[in-house]
């Protein structure tokens, strides 16, 4: 199989900060990769070491653990997505004056 893309890049990000307290979840995001693949339902979570991006869980999985529907395979892509989403989250919160 021929590789078309050497790297994936977030080309669009939309963030919706929550206005009411929803525990550790601070907002939700939708991203587009390489202007071709849209991923919805990314969670912005306030963890022990600050904000991070969580990926949606499979609601039909019946095991003990959580299984995500999709997630980045490489550390480089995970860090890129997290950096872009959290940066956009901070911009959105600042604009609302929260």
Coordinates of C-alpha atoms in Angstrom, one line a residue:
X1 CA 0.0 0.0 0.0
X2 CA 1.4 3.4 -1.0
X3 CA 1.5 6.1 1.6
X4 CA -0.1 9.4 0.5
X5 CA 0.7 11.4 3.6
X6 CA 4.0 11.3 5.6
X7 CA 2.4 13.3 8.4
X8 CA -1.0 14.2 9.6
X9 CA -1.7 17.8 10.6
X10 CA -4.7 19.4 12.3
X11 CA -6.0 21.9 9.7
X12 CA -9.1 22.9 11.5
X13 CA -10.2 22.9 15.2
X14 CA -13.5 23.8 16.8
X15 CA -13.8 23.9 20.6
X16 CA -16.8 24.3 22.8
X17 CA -15.9 25.1 26.4
X18 CA -18.6 24.0 28.9
X19 CA -20.2 26.9 30.7
X20 CA -21.5 24.6 33.5
X21 CA -19.5 22.3 35.7
X22 CA -19.2 18.8 34.2
X23 CA -16.6 17.5 36.6
X24 CA -13.2 17.1 35.0
X25 CA -14.4 17.6 31.5
X26 CA -14.0 21.2 30.5
X27 CA -15.1 21.1 26.9
X28 CA -15.5 19.2 23.7
X29 CA -13.6 19.6 20.3
X30 CA -13.9 18.6 16.7
X31 CA -10.7 18.5 14.6
X32 CA -10.0 18.1 10.9
X33 CA -6.9 16.3 9.7
X34 CA -5.2 17.3 6.4
X35 CA -8.5 19.0 5.3
X36 CA -9.9 15.5 4.7
X37 CA -10.9 13.7 7.9
X38 CA -13.1 15.1 10.6
X39 CA -12.9 13.7 14.2
X40 CA -15.7 14.7 16.6
X41 CA -16.1 14.1 20.3
X42 CA -12.6 14.8 21.6
X43 CA -12.9 15.7 25.3
X44 CA -10.8 18.4 27.0
X45 CA -10.2 17.0 30.5
X46 CA -8.6 18.6 33.5
X47 CA -6.2 15.9 34.8
X48 CA -3.7 15.7 37.6
X49 CA -1.0 17.3 35.4
X50 CA -3.2 19.8 33.6
X51 CA -5.4 19.7 30.6
X52 CA -5.3 16.8 28.1
X53 CA -7.3 15.5 25.2
X54 CA -9.4 12.3 25.7
X55 CA -10.8 10.3 22.9
X56 CA -14.4 9.0 22.7
X57 CA -15.1 5.6 24.1
X58 CA -16.9 2.8 22.3
X59 CA -20.4 2.8 23.9
X60 CA -21.0 -0.9 22.9
X61 CA -17.8 -2.3 24.4
X62 CA -18.8 -4.7 27.2
X63 CA -15.4 -5.3 28.9
X64 CA -14.0 -3.9 32.1
X65 CA -11.7 -1.3 30.5
X66 CA -12.6 1.5 28.2
X67 CA -11.9 1.1 24.5
X68 CA -11.6 4.3 22.4
X69 CA -13.3 4.5 19.0
X70 CA -10.2 6.2 17.6
X71 CA -6.9 7.5 18.9
X72 CA -3.5 8.6 17.5
X73 CA -1.0 5.9 17.2
X74 CA 2.2 8.0 17.3
X75 CA 3.3 10.2 20.2
X76 CA 4.1 13.0 17.7
X77 CA 0.5 13.1 16.4
X78 CA -1.0 12.9 19.9
X79 CA 1.1 15.8 21.1
X80 CA 0.3 17.9 18.0
X81 CA -3.5 17.3 18.4
X82 CA -3.3 18.1 22.2
X83 CA -1.3 21.3 21.6
X84 CA -3.7 22.6 19.0
X85 CA -6.9 21.7 20.8
X86 CA -5.8 23.0 24.2
X87 CA -4.5 26.2 22.7
X88 CA -7.8 26.8 21.0
X89 CA -9.6 25.9 24.2
X90 CA -7.6 28.6 26.1
X91 CA -8.5 31.1 23.3
X92 CA -12.2 30.3 23.5
X93 CA -12.2 30.6 27.3
X94 CA -10.3 33.9 27.2
X95 CA -12.7 35.3 24.7
X96 CA -15.7 34.4 26.9
X97 CA -14.0 36.1 29.8
X98 CA -14.0 33.0 32.0

